[in-house]
Short mmCIF file of C-alpha atoms in Angstrom, two decimals:
data_model
loop_
_atom_site.label_atom_id
_atom_site.label_comp_id
_atom_site.label_asym_id
_atom_site.label_seq_id
_atom_site.Cartn_x
_atom_site.Cartn_y
_atom_site.Cartn_z
CA MET A 1 17.98 -6.74 100.79
CA SER A 2 15.88 -3.48 100.85
CA THR A 3 14.65 -2.13 97.55
CA ALA A 4 13.77 1.48 96.40
CA THR A 5 11.64 2.24 93.37
CA LEU A 6 12.61 4.72 90.96
CA PHE A 7 10.07 6.74 88.95
CA ALA A 8 9.18 9.92 87.38
CA PRO A 9 12.19 10.70 85.07
CA LYS A 10 13.12 14.24 84.66
CA ILE A 11 16.20 16.17 83.08
CA ARG A 12 18.44 18.78 84.60
CA TYR A 13 20.33 20.91 81.82
CA THR A 14 23.76 22.23 82.63
CA SER A 15 26.04 24.31 80.50
CA THR A 16 29.58 22.69 80.76
CA GLY A 17 31.54 25.70 79.35
CA GLU A 18 34.04 23.68 77.33
CA SER A 19 33.85 25.99 74.24
CA GLN A 20 36.20 28.93 73.54
CA PHE A 21 34.03 29.98 70.59
CA ASP A 22 31.01 31.99 70.69
CA ALA A 23 29.50 30.00 67.76
CA MET A 24 29.49 26.78 69.91
CA ALA A 25 28.04 25.83 73.24
CA THR A 26 28.57 22.62 75.28
CA TRP A 27 25.76 21.04 77.55
CA ARG A 28 25.21 18.16 79.85
CA ALA A 29 21.44 16.82 80.30
CA GLU A 30 21.50 14.89 83.48
CA LEU A 31 18.72 12.13 83.87
CA GLU A 32 17.11 12.16 87.36
CA LEU A 33 14.52 9.93 88.85
CA ALA A 34 12.61 10.19 92.14
CA TYR A 35 12.43 7.24 94.47
CA LEU A 36 10.14 5.61 96.71
CA GLU A 37 11.60 4.27 99.83
CA ILE A 38 11.12 0.73 100.88
CA ASP A 39 8.33 1.44 103.20
CA GLY A 40 6.44 3.23 100.53
CA VAL A 41 6.98 6.68 101.79
CA TRP A 42 7.88 9.56 99.60
CA GLY A 43 8.02 13.21 100.50
CA GLU A 44 9.52 16.60 99.34
CA ASP A 45 12.75 15.80 101.19
CA THR A 46 13.42 12.60 99.40
CA PRO A 47 16.86 13.20 97.14
CA ASP A 48 16.39 12.70 93.45
CA VAL A 49 18.62 10.05 91.90
CA LEU A 50 21.07 10.65 89.09
CA ALA A 51 20.54 7.92 86.75
CA GLY A 52 22.62 9.01 83.60
CA TYR A 53 23.48 11.83 81.42
CA ALA A 54 23.88 13.07 77.62
CA ASP A 55 26.61 15.31 76.56
CA PHE A 56 25.88 17.36 73.45
CA LEU A 57 27.00 20.64 71.78
CA ILE A 58 24.88 23.02 69.70
CA LEU A 59 26.69 25.07 67.14
CA ASN A 60 25.61 27.92 64.71
CA VAL A 61 26.15 27.31 61.10
CA GLY A 62 27.87 30.10 59.15
CA GLU A 63 29.93 31.70 61.91
CA HIS A 64 33.01 29.66 62.24
CA PRO A 65 34.80 26.90 60.28
CA ILE A 66 33.15 23.97 61.78
CA PHE A 67 36.13 21.74 61.82
CA ASP A 68 37.83 23.97 64.01
CA LEU A 69 35.03 24.22 66.50
CA LEU A 70 34.70 20.28 66.75
CA ASP A 71 38.61 19.79 66.75
CA SER A 72 38.76 22.35 69.78
CA LEU A 73 36.71 19.81 71.87
CA SER A 74 37.44 16.28 71.48
CA ALA A 75 37.96 13.28 69.18
CA ASP A 76 34.42 12.26 69.66
CA ALA A 77 33.40 15.78 68.50
CA GLU A 78 35.86 15.87 65.51
CA PHE A 79 34.50 12.52 64.27
CA PHE A 80 31.54 14.43 62.73
CA ALA A 81 33.53 17.03 60.80
CA ASP A 82 33.40 15.25 57.38
CA LEU A 83 29.61 16.24 57.44
CA PHE A 84 30.54 19.90 56.92
CA ASP A 85 32.15 22.09 54.38
CA ASP A 86 33.86 25.09 56.04
CA ASP A 87 31.28 26.80 57.95
CA ALA A 88 28.26 24.98 56.46
CA VAL A 89 26.65 21.61 56.27
CA ASP A 90 27.96 19.59 53.29
CA PHE A 91 25.72 19.61 50.40
CA MET A 92 25.12 15.90 50.42
CA VAL A 93 23.75 15.93 53.90
CA GLN A 94 21.53 18.71 52.99
CA ASP A 95 20.26 17.11 49.93
CA GLN A 96 19.24 13.89 51.97
CA PHE A 97 16.91 16.24 53.83
CA ASP A 98 15.47 17.99 50.90
CA ALA A 99 18.13 20.70 50.82
CA MET A 100 16.60 22.34 53.91
CA PRO A 101 18.65 25.17 55.11
CA PHE A 102 20.31 24.30 58.48
CA ASN A 103 21.18 27.26 60.88
CA ARG A 104 22.04 25.07 63.84
CA VAL A 105 23.58 21.55 64.40
CA MET A 106 23.04 19.71 67.70
CA ILE A 107 25.47 16.80 68.25
CA ILE A 108 25.05 14.34 70.82
CA THR A 109 28.63 13.05 71.80
CA MET A 110 27.95 10.79 74.54
CA VAL A 111 24.96 9.04 76.34
CA ASP A 112 25.34 6.88 79.48
CA VAL A 113 22.73 5.44 81.65
CA ALA A 114 23.62 3.48 84.89
CA ALA A 115 23.94 -0.27 84.18
CA PRO A 116 21.23 -1.31 86.65
CA LEU A 117 18.75 1.01 84.81
CA ARG A 118 19.37 -0.16 81.35
CA GLY A 119 16.55 -1.92 79.43
CA HIS A 120 13.93 0.72 80.06
CA ASP A 121 14.40 2.93 77.22
CA LEU A 122 15.66 5.64 79.54
CA GLY A 123 18.53 6.68 77.15
CA ALA A 124 16.34 6.89 74.05
CA TRP A 125 13.90 8.95 76.12
CA LEU A 126 16.56 11.40 77.49
CA VAL A 127 17.79 12.01 73.98
CA ALA A 128 14.36 12.58 72.46
CA GLU A 129 13.37 14.93 75.33
CA THR A 130 16.85 16.85 75.05
CA ILE A 131 16.22 17.16 71.31
CA ALA A 132 12.73 18.53 71.96
CA ARG A 133 13.86 21.10 74.54
CA MET A 134 17.24 22.29 72.97
CA ALA A 135 17.10 22.02 69.36
CA SER A 136 15.27 24.80 67.38
CA PRO A 137 11.98 23.48 65.80
CA THR A 138 12.53 23.90 62.14
CA ASP A 139 16.40 24.40 61.12
CA THR A 140 18.43 22.15 63.32
CA LEU A 141 20.43 19.21 62.15
CA VAL A 142 20.76 16.61 64.88
CA LEU A 143 23.63 14.00 64.77
CA LEU A 144 24.65 11.21 66.88
CA TYR A 145 27.24 8.41 66.49
CA PRO A 146 26.15 5.19 67.98
CA HIS A 147 29.26 3.76 69.45
CA PRO A 148 29.67 1.41 72.43
CA ALA A 149 30.85 3.03 75.64
CA GLY A 150 33.99 1.72 77.34
CA PRO A 151 36.70 -0.43 75.60
CA CYS A 152 35.85 -3.44 73.14
CA THR A 153 37.47 -6.67 73.42
CA ASP A 154 37.70 -7.10 69.43
CA SER A 155 36.45 -5.49 66.31
CA ALA A 156 33.68 -8.12 65.90
CA SER A 157 32.30 -7.38 69.19
CA GLU A 158 32.62 -3.55 68.54
CA LEU A 159 30.77 -3.99 65.23
CA ALA A 160 27.88 -6.08 66.85
CA GLY A 161 27.64 -3.28 69.53
CA THR A 162 27.52 -0.45 66.96
CA THR A 163 24.96 -2.21 64.93
CA ALA A 164 22.72 -2.77 67.72
CA LEU A 165 23.11 0.77 69.10
CA SER A 166 22.27 2.03 65.52
CA ARG A 167 19.06 0.13 65.54
CA TYR A 168 18.28 1.44 69.14
CA TRP A 169 18.96 5.13 68.27
CA GLN A 170 16.78 5.06 65.17
CA ARG A 171 13.80 4.65 67.65
CA VAL A 172 14.56 8.35 68.61
CA GLY A 173 13.70 9.28 64.97
CA LEU A 174 17.35 9.49 63.53
CA GLU A 175 18.41 7.75 60.23
CA PRO A 176 21.85 6.91 58.85
CA ILE A 177 23.47 9.70 57.02
CA ASN A 178 24.10 8.49 53.43
CA SER A 179 27.47 9.86 53.00
CA GLN A 180 28.52 8.58 56.35
CA PRO A 181 26.25 5.64 57.36
CA ASP A 182 27.85 5.10 60.65
CA ILE A 183 26.45 8.61 61.94
CA LEU A 184 22.73 9.03 62.54
CA GLY A 185 20.81 12.33 61.89
CA GLN A 186 17.69 14.03 61.27
CA SER A 187 16.23 17.39 60.60
CA THR A 188 13.85 19.28 63.16
CA ALA A 189 11.90 20.41 60.18
CA TYR A 190 10.28 16.84 59.72
CA THR A 191 7.66 15.49 62.22
CA THR A 192 9.87 12.22 62.64
CA LEU A 193 11.50 13.43 65.77
CA GLN A 194 8.18 14.55 67.32
CA GLU A 195 6.49 11.16 66.46
CA ALA A 196 9.35 9.26 67.95
CA ARG A 197 9.28 11.28 71.06
CA ALA A 198 5.47 10.55 71.34
CA LEU A 199 6.13 6.82 71.18
CA LEU A 200 8.67 7.12 73.85
CA SER A 201 6.47 9.06 76.41
CA VAL A 202 5.48 5.74 77.95
CA VAL A 203 8.75 6.10 79.69
CA ASP A 204 7.34 8.73 81.79
CA LYS A 205 5.45 6.08 83.73
CA VAL A 206 8.43 3.81 84.22
CA GLU A 207 9.03 2.26 87.65
CA ILE A 208 12.31 0.45 88.45
CA GLY A 209 13.18 -1.38 91.60
CA VAL A 210 16.97 -1.24 92.54
CA PRO A 211 18.61 -2.43 95.81
CA THR A 212 19.18 0.66 98.18
CA SER A 213 22.62 -0.41 98.60
CA GLN A 214 23.33 0.73 94.85
CA LEU A 215 22.22 4.35 95.90
CA ILE A 216 24.90 6.64 97.37
CA GLU A 217 24.64 10.30 98.22
CA GLU A 218 26.59 12.75 96.25
CA PRO A 219 28.78 15.38 97.87
CA ARG A 220 26.87 18.46 96.59
CA GLY A 221 27.87 21.13 98.99
CA TYR A 222 25.22 23.78 99.36
CA VAL A 223 23.23 22.39 96.59
CA GLU A 224 20.18 20.20 97.42
CA SER A 225 21.26 16.53 98.09
CA ARG A 226 21.08 13.93 95.45
CA HIS A 227 21.93 10.26 95.12
CA THR A 228 23.63 8.43 92.32
CA VAL A 229 23.08 4.83 91.13
CA ILE A 230 26.19 2.75 91.11
CA THR A 231 26.82 -0.78 89.58
#
């Protein structure tokens, strides 16, 4: 079985245009890797490989009732609504972060990395880099709910999965929100997120071998060709 080596992760940002409000924008960060063919040849024409993605939204505080913004998107987004009071961040959440003013909120609603590529911290790296690129450096509240993707067989397995994911996402620099510990958050005004990103920078040098049979070409029309990792 021939094998390809995936390396050099990078991110492509795309506006998904799902919001009907000026106060909120929705985005997808796509995780791409270059790959080395089995004979060790790599060139400019070698397609990148789509390895996963993170969906997130950014909203402006003080412009519109935040429940309405989140409710207009999905149940995943609405789950965060209790952390807000009308068009502002709830005072209990602000107190947790020394009552710092938040002008923007970044909510990561979904992260998915192709199954054959898990175990290499690509998901944590993707989120850390996305926060650094897309969140303003001093006045953004970053939020994430660490829930398992896909259906769970029972409540015990769901709880175990959520607990493990909570520990994993805390490596990005997030911490449990005191008023709603199932949700993780952090202020960009602290250095915590920057320090966590620095620790995850080793992922820049990751090299992962996958069977070439798990790489399929995407139908991209006139856009440059790209492959996708399948299970």
